[in-house]
């Protein structure tokens, strides 16, 4: 019983730690869930990203796994919308959460039209680990 009480107290203290937030130049508010201990990516390096993108109704747009992450050649000048803006502000090991509009994700990041039936103002939740 005592161990359970101590564990509960530990979880309470841990959950009260303030999470760092920052805002990108375009106004995306990002919550840093965990601070990594790596360095910032450099141009032409390959970055490995784990992420899940889903609508507020639960429709999963993209989901990677630790065994199948997304590997990309990094170019900080690439024009890929808010997603690129967020990646440009991260260091290796950072875990973040933020929301972007479907219009930004599809038209600016993926460079293609919105899927049929998806409203441009639909908000997409993104959880990302660099």
PDB file of C-alpha atoms in Angstrom:
ATOM      1  CA  UNK A   1       0.000   0.000   0.000  1.00  0.00           C
ATOM      2  CA  UNK A   2       2.802   2.386   0.908  1.00  0.00           C
ATOM      3  CA  UNK A   3       4.584   1.714  -2.413  1.00  0.00           C
ATOM      4  CA  UNK A   4       1.366   2.433  -4.289  1.00  0.00           C
ATOM      5  CA  UNK A   5       0.993   5.747  -2.458  1.00  0.00           C
ATOM      6  CA  UNK A   6       4.598   6.712  -3.238  1.00  0.00           C
ATOM      7  CA  UNK A   7       4.134   5.770  -6.904  1.00  0.00           C
ATOM      8  CA  UNK A   8       0.935   7.851  -7.080  1.00  0.00           C
ATOM      9  CA  UNK A   9       2.728  10.829  -5.549  1.00  0.00           C
ATOM     10  CA  UNK A  10       5.573  10.413  -8.061  1.00  0.00           C
ATOM     11  CA  UNK A  11       3.104  10.437 -10.990  1.00  0.00           C
ATOM     12  CA  UNK A  12       1.377  13.522  -9.613  1.00  0.00           C
ATOM     13  CA  UNK A  13       4.652  15.439  -9.320  1.00  0.00           C
ATOM     14  CA  UNK A  14       5.731  14.300 -12.786  1.00  0.00           C
ATOM     15  CA  UNK A  15       2.454  15.393 -14.374  1.00  0.00           C
ATOM     16  CA  UNK A  16       2.765  18.857 -12.809  1.00  0.00           C
ATOM     17  CA  UNK A  17       6.022  19.661 -14.571  1.00  0.00           C
ATOM     18  CA  UNK A  18       5.445  22.597 -16.921  1.00  0.00           C
ATOM     19  CA  UNK A  19       5.642  21.767 -20.603  1.00  0.00           C
ATOM     20  CA  UNK A  20       7.497  24.189 -22.827  1.00  0.00           C
ATOM     21  CA  UNK A  21       5.456  25.839 -25.555  1.00  0.00           C
ATOM     22  CA  UNK A  22       6.567  27.959 -28.465  1.00  0.00           C
ATOM     23  CA  UNK A  23       4.915  29.570 -31.465  1.00  0.00           C
ATOM     24  CA  UNK A  24       6.215  29.377 -35.022  1.00  0.00           C
ATOM     25  CA  UNK A  25       6.472  32.413 -37.270  1.00  0.00           C
ATOM     26  CA  UNK A  26       3.146  31.528 -38.939  1.00  0.00           C
ATOM     27  CA  UNK A  27       1.395  31.225 -35.557  1.00  0.00           C
ATOM     28  CA  UNK A  28       1.359  27.469 -34.897  1.00  0.00           C
ATOM     29  CA  UNK A  29       1.455  26.846 -31.141  1.00  0.00           C
ATOM     30  CA  UNK A  30       3.687  23.882 -30.354  1.00  0.00           C
ATOM     31  CA  UNK A  31       3.879  22.019 -27.050  1.00  0.00           C
ATOM     32  CA  UNK A  32       7.182  20.311 -26.373  1.00  0.00           C
ATOM     33  CA  UNK A  33       6.321  17.080 -24.597  1.00  0.00           C
ATOM     34  CA  UNK A  34       9.893  15.948 -24.126  1.00  0.00           C
ATOM     35  CA  UNK A  35      13.163  17.780 -24.690  1.00  0.00           C
ATOM     36  CA  UNK A  36      15.704  15.788 -26.661  1.00  0.00           C
ATOM     37  CA  UNK A  37      19.417  15.795 -25.972  1.00  0.00           C
ATOM     38  CA  UNK A  38      20.526  15.812 -29.593  1.00  0.00           C
ATOM     39  CA  UNK A  39      21.597  18.577 -31.913  1.00  0.00           C
ATOM     40  CA  UNK A  40      19.631  20.509 -34.496  1.00  0.00           C
ATOM     41  CA  UNK A  41      19.511  18.834 -37.893  1.00  0.00           C
ATOM     42  CA  UNK A  42      21.859  20.239 -40.540  1.00  0.00           C
ATOM     43  CA  UNK A  43      21.163  20.823 -44.232  1.00  0.00           C
ATOM     44  CA  UNK A  44      21.365  17.689 -46.403  1.00  0.00           C
ATOM     45  CA  UNK A  45      21.433  15.326 -43.414  1.00  0.00           C
ATOM     46  CA  UNK A  46      18.843  12.560 -43.224  1.00  0.00           C
ATOM     47  CA  UNK A  47      16.367  13.046 -40.409  1.00  0.00           C
ATOM     48  CA  UNK A  48      14.165  10.299 -39.017  1.00  0.00           C
ATOM     49  CA  UNK A  49      10.713  11.313 -37.839  1.00  0.00           C
ATOM     50  CA  UNK A  50       8.003   9.388 -36.070  1.00  0.00           C
ATOM     51  CA  UNK A  51       4.620  11.066 -36.308  1.00  0.00           C
ATOM     52  CA  UNK A  52       0.905  10.655 -36.215  1.00  0.00           C
ATOM     53  CA  UNK A  53      -1.428  13.026 -38.023  1.00  0.00           C
ATOM     54  CA  UNK A  54      -5.148  12.741 -37.357  1.00  0.00           C
ATOM     55  CA  UNK A  55      -8.289  14.815 -37.625  1.00  0.00           C
ATOM     56  CA  UNK A  56     -10.332  15.842 -34.613  1.00  0.00           C
ATOM     57  CA  UNK A  57     -12.813  13.106 -35.601  1.00  0.00           C
ATOM     58  CA  UNK A  58     -10.073  10.475 -35.284  1.00  0.00           C
ATOM     59  CA  UNK A  59      -9.341   9.894 -38.990  1.00  0.00           C
ATOM     60  CA  UNK A  60      -5.642   8.957 -39.201  1.00  0.00           C
ATOM     61  CA  UNK A  61      -3.913  10.657 -42.133  1.00  0.00           C
ATOM     62  CA  UNK A  62      -0.355   9.480 -41.492  1.00  0.00           C
ATOM     63  CA  UNK A  63       1.080   7.248 -38.798  1.00  0.00           C
ATOM     64  CA  UNK A  64       4.622   5.951 -38.639  1.00  0.00           C
ATOM     65  CA  UNK A  65       6.022   3.399 -36.229  1.00  0.00           C
ATOM     66  CA  UNK A  66       9.436   3.010 -34.591  1.00  0.00           C
ATOM     67  CA  UNK A  67      10.144   0.214 -37.067  1.00  0.00           C
ATOM     68  CA  UNK A  68       8.864   2.234 -40.044  1.00  0.00           C
ATOM     69  CA  UNK A  69       9.677   5.907 -39.415  1.00  0.00           C
ATOM     70  CA  UNK A  70       9.740   8.635 -42.031  1.00  0.00           C
ATOM     71  CA  UNK A  71      13.275   9.357 -43.300  1.00  0.00           C
ATOM     72  CA  UNK A  72      13.779  12.647 -45.144  1.00  0.00           C
ATOM     73  CA  UNK A  73      16.689  14.615 -46.537  1.00  0.00           C
ATOM     74  CA  UNK A  74      16.610  17.787 -44.425  1.00  0.00           C
ATOM     75  CA  UNK A  75      16.579  21.200 -46.060  1.00  0.00           C
ATOM     76  CA  UNK A  76      15.608  24.030 -43.700  1.00  0.00           C
ATOM     77  CA  UNK A  77      14.780  26.273 -46.677  1.00  0.00           C
ATOM     78  CA  UNK A  78      12.261  23.816 -48.140  1.00  0.00           C
ATOM     79  CA  UNK A  79       8.818  25.350 -48.363  1.00  0.00           C
ATOM     80  CA  UNK A  80       6.646  22.684 -46.765  1.00  0.00           C
ATOM     81  CA  UNK A  81       4.215  24.681 -44.655  1.00  0.00           C
ATOM     82  CA  UNK A  82       3.837  24.613 -40.897  1.00  0.00           C
ATOM     83  CA  UNK A  83       5.234  21.097 -40.577  1.00  0.00           C
ATOM     84  CA  UNK A  84       8.586  22.289 -41.930  1.00  0.00           C
ATOM     85  CA  UNK A  85       8.485  25.330 -39.662  1.00  0.00           C
ATOM     86  CA  UNK A  86       8.113  23.095 -36.620  1.00  0.00           C
ATOM     87  CA  UNK A  87      10.885  20.693 -37.708  1.00  0.00           C
ATOM     88  CA  UNK A  88      13.203  23.684 -38.190  1.00  0.00           C
ATOM     89  CA  UNK A  89      12.779  24.523 -34.498  1.00  0.00           C
ATOM     90  CA  UNK A  90      13.532  21.044 -33.119  1.00  0.00           C
ATOM     91  CA  UNK A  91      16.589  19.127 -31.996  1.00  0.00           C
ATOM     92  CA  UNK A  92      17.053  15.368 -32.212  1.00  0.00           C
ATOM     93  CA  UNK A  93      15.006  13.633 -29.537  1.00  0.00           C
ATOM     94  CA  UNK A  94      12.386  16.381 -29.188  1.00  0.00           C
ATOM     95  CA  UNK A  95       8.796  15.202 -28.940  1.00  0.00           C
ATOM     96  CA  UNK A  96       6.105  17.764 -29.777  1.00  0.00           C
ATOM     97  CA  UNK A  97       2.388  18.153 -30.306  1.00  0.00           C
ATOM     98  CA  UNK A  98       0.593  20.809 -32.362  1.00  0.00           C
ATOM     99  CA  UNK A  99      -2.335  21.435 -34.718  1.00  0.00           C
ATOM    100  CA  UNK A 100      -2.380  22.669 -38.290  1.00  0.00           C
ATOM    101  CA  UNK A 101      -5.185  23.187 -40.770  1.00  0.00           C
ATOM    102  CA  UNK A 102      -5.950  20.595 -43.435  1.00  0.00           C
ATOM    103  CA  UNK A 103      -5.364  23.305 -46.039  1.00  0.00           C
ATOM    104  CA  UNK A 104      -1.829  23.909 -44.750  1.00  0.00           C
ATOM    105  CA  UNK A 105      -1.023  20.205 -44.511  1.00  0.00           C
ATOM    106  CA  UNK A 106      -2.264  19.180 -47.939  1.00  0.00           C
ATOM    107  CA  UNK A 107      -1.661  22.278 -50.060  1.00  0.00           C
ATOM    108  CA  UNK A 108       1.567  23.595 -48.521  1.00  0.00           C
ATOM    109  CA  UNK A 109       3.232  20.460 -47.130  1.00  0.00           C
ATOM    110  CA  UNK A 110       2.050  17.681 -49.444  1.00  0.00           C
ATOM    111  CA  UNK A 111       1.602  20.054 -52.442  1.00  0.00           C
ATOM    112  CA  UNK A 112      -1.687  18.470 -53.475  1.00  0.00           C
ATOM    113  CA  UNK A 113      -5.396  19.288 -53.181  1.00  0.00           C
ATOM    114  CA  UNK A 114      -7.491  18.494 -50.151  1.00  0.00           C
ATOM    115  CA  UNK A 115      -9.034  15.008 -50.156  1.00  0.00           C
ATOM    116  CA  UNK A 116     -12.658  14.918 -51.304  1.00  0.00           C
ATOM    117  CA  UNK A 117     -15.013  15.734 -48.459  1.00  0.00           C
ATOM    118  CA  UNK A 118     -12.371  17.314 -46.215  1.00  0.00           C
ATOM    119  CA  UNK A 119     -12.961  20.930 -45.247  1.00  0.00           C
ATOM    120  CA  UNK A 120      -9.962  23.253 -45.511  1.00  0.00           C
ATOM    121  CA  UNK A 121     -10.520  24.450 -41.930  1.00  0.00           C
ATOM    122  CA  UNK A 122     -10.386  20.927 -40.449  1.00  0.00           C
ATOM    123  CA  UNK A 123      -7.704  20.899 -37.790  1.00  0.00           C
ATOM    124  CA  UNK A 124      -5.096  18.142 -37.920  1.00  0.00           C
ATOM    125  CA  UNK A 125      -3.389  17.079 -34.683  1.00  0.00           C
ATOM    126  CA  UNK A 126       0.264  16.221 -35.081  1.00  0.00           C
ATOM    127  CA  UNK A 127       2.367  14.304 -32.586  1.00  0.00           C
ATOM    128  CA  UNK A 128       5.980  14.171 -33.703  1.00  0.00           C
ATOM    129  CA  UNK A 129       9.277  12.771 -32.461  1.00  0.00           C
ATOM    130  CA  UNK A 130      12.467  13.868 -34.216  1.00  0.00           C
TER     131      UNK A 130
END
